[in-house]
Amino acid sequence: MDRRKYNEENALSFIDKINSIAPIYYVNGNHEGWSGKFESLEKSLKKKE
């Protein structure tokens, strides 16, 4: 993710595909904070738990 190229749908689709391969861990960083879209992404990720 970066603040200029944000595509939550693509990121979540990728997570769905790799979830069967190995456990997934997410750590947020500066890009999420700067994008102003972390809350939306966080909600979407929690739905996948």
mmCIF file with all atom_site columns, C-alpha atoms in Angstrom, residues 3-20:
data_model
loop_
_atom_site.group_PDB
_atom_site.id
_atom_site.type_symbol
_atom_site.label_atom_id
_atom_site.label_alt_id
_atom_site.label_comp_id
_atom_site.label_asym_id
_atom_site.label_entity_id
_atom_site.label_seq_id
_atom_site.pdbx_PDB_ins_code
_atom_site.Cartn_x
_atom_site.Cartn_y
_atom_site.Cartn_z
_atom_site.occupancy
_atom_site.B_iso_or_equiv
_atom_site.pdbx_formal_charge
_atom_site.auth_seq_id
_atom_site.auth_comp_id
_atom_site.auth_asym_id
_atom_site.auth_atom_id
_atom_site.pdbx_PDB_model_num
ATOM 1  C CA . ARG A 1 3  ? -0.829  6.782   -0.367 1.00 0.00 ? 3  ARG A CA 1
ATOM 2  C CA . ARG A 1 4  ? -0.866  7.309   -4.141 1.00 0.00 ? 4  ARG A CA 1
ATOM 3  C CA . LYS A 1 5  ? -1.742  3.769   -5.234 1.00 0.00 ? 5  LYS A CA 1
ATOM 4  C CA . TYR A 1 6  ? -4.416  2.347   -2.968 1.00 0.00 ? 6  TYR A CA 1
ATOM 5  C CA . ASN A 1 7  ? -6.522  -0.582  -4.088 1.00 0.00 ? 7  ASN A CA 1
ATOM 6  C CA . GLU A 1 8  ? -8.133  -2.348  -1.160 1.00 0.00 ? 8  GLU A CA 1
ATOM 7  C CA . GLU A 1 9  ? -10.009 -4.779  -3.396 1.00 0.00 ? 9  GLU A CA 1
ATOM 8  C CA . ASN A 1 10 ? -6.773  -6.088  -4.954 1.00 0.00 ? 10 ASN A CA 1
ATOM 9  C CA . ALA A 1 11 ? -5.107  -6.421  -1.563 1.00 0.00 ? 11 ALA A CA 1
ATOM 10 C CA . LEU A 1 12 ? -8.019  -8.385  -0.099 1.00 0.00 ? 12 LEU A CA 1
ATOM 11 C CA . SER A 1 13 ? -8.190  -10.614 -3.162 1.00 0.00 ? 13 SER A CA 1
ATOM 12 C CA . PHE A 1 14 ? -4.493  -11.399 -2.773 1.00 0.00 ? 14 PHE A CA 1
ATOM 13 C CA . ILE A 1 15 ? -5.021  -12.243 0.899  1.00 0.00 ? 15 ILE A CA 1
ATOM 14 C CA . ASP A 1 16 ? -7.825  -14.641 -0.024 1.00 0.00 ? 16 ASP A CA 1
ATOM 15 C CA . LYS A 1 17 ? -5.528  -16.429 -2.463 1.00 0.00 ? 17 LYS A CA 1
ATOM 16 C CA . ILE A 1 18 ? -2.557  -16.872 -0.136 1.00 0.00 ? 18 ILE A CA 1
ATOM 17 C CA . ASN A 1 19 ? -4.560  -17.666 2.987  1.00 0.00 ? 19 ASN A CA 1
ATOM 18 C CA . SER A 1 20 ? -4.598  -21.380 2.135  1.00 0.00 ? 20 SER A CA 1
#
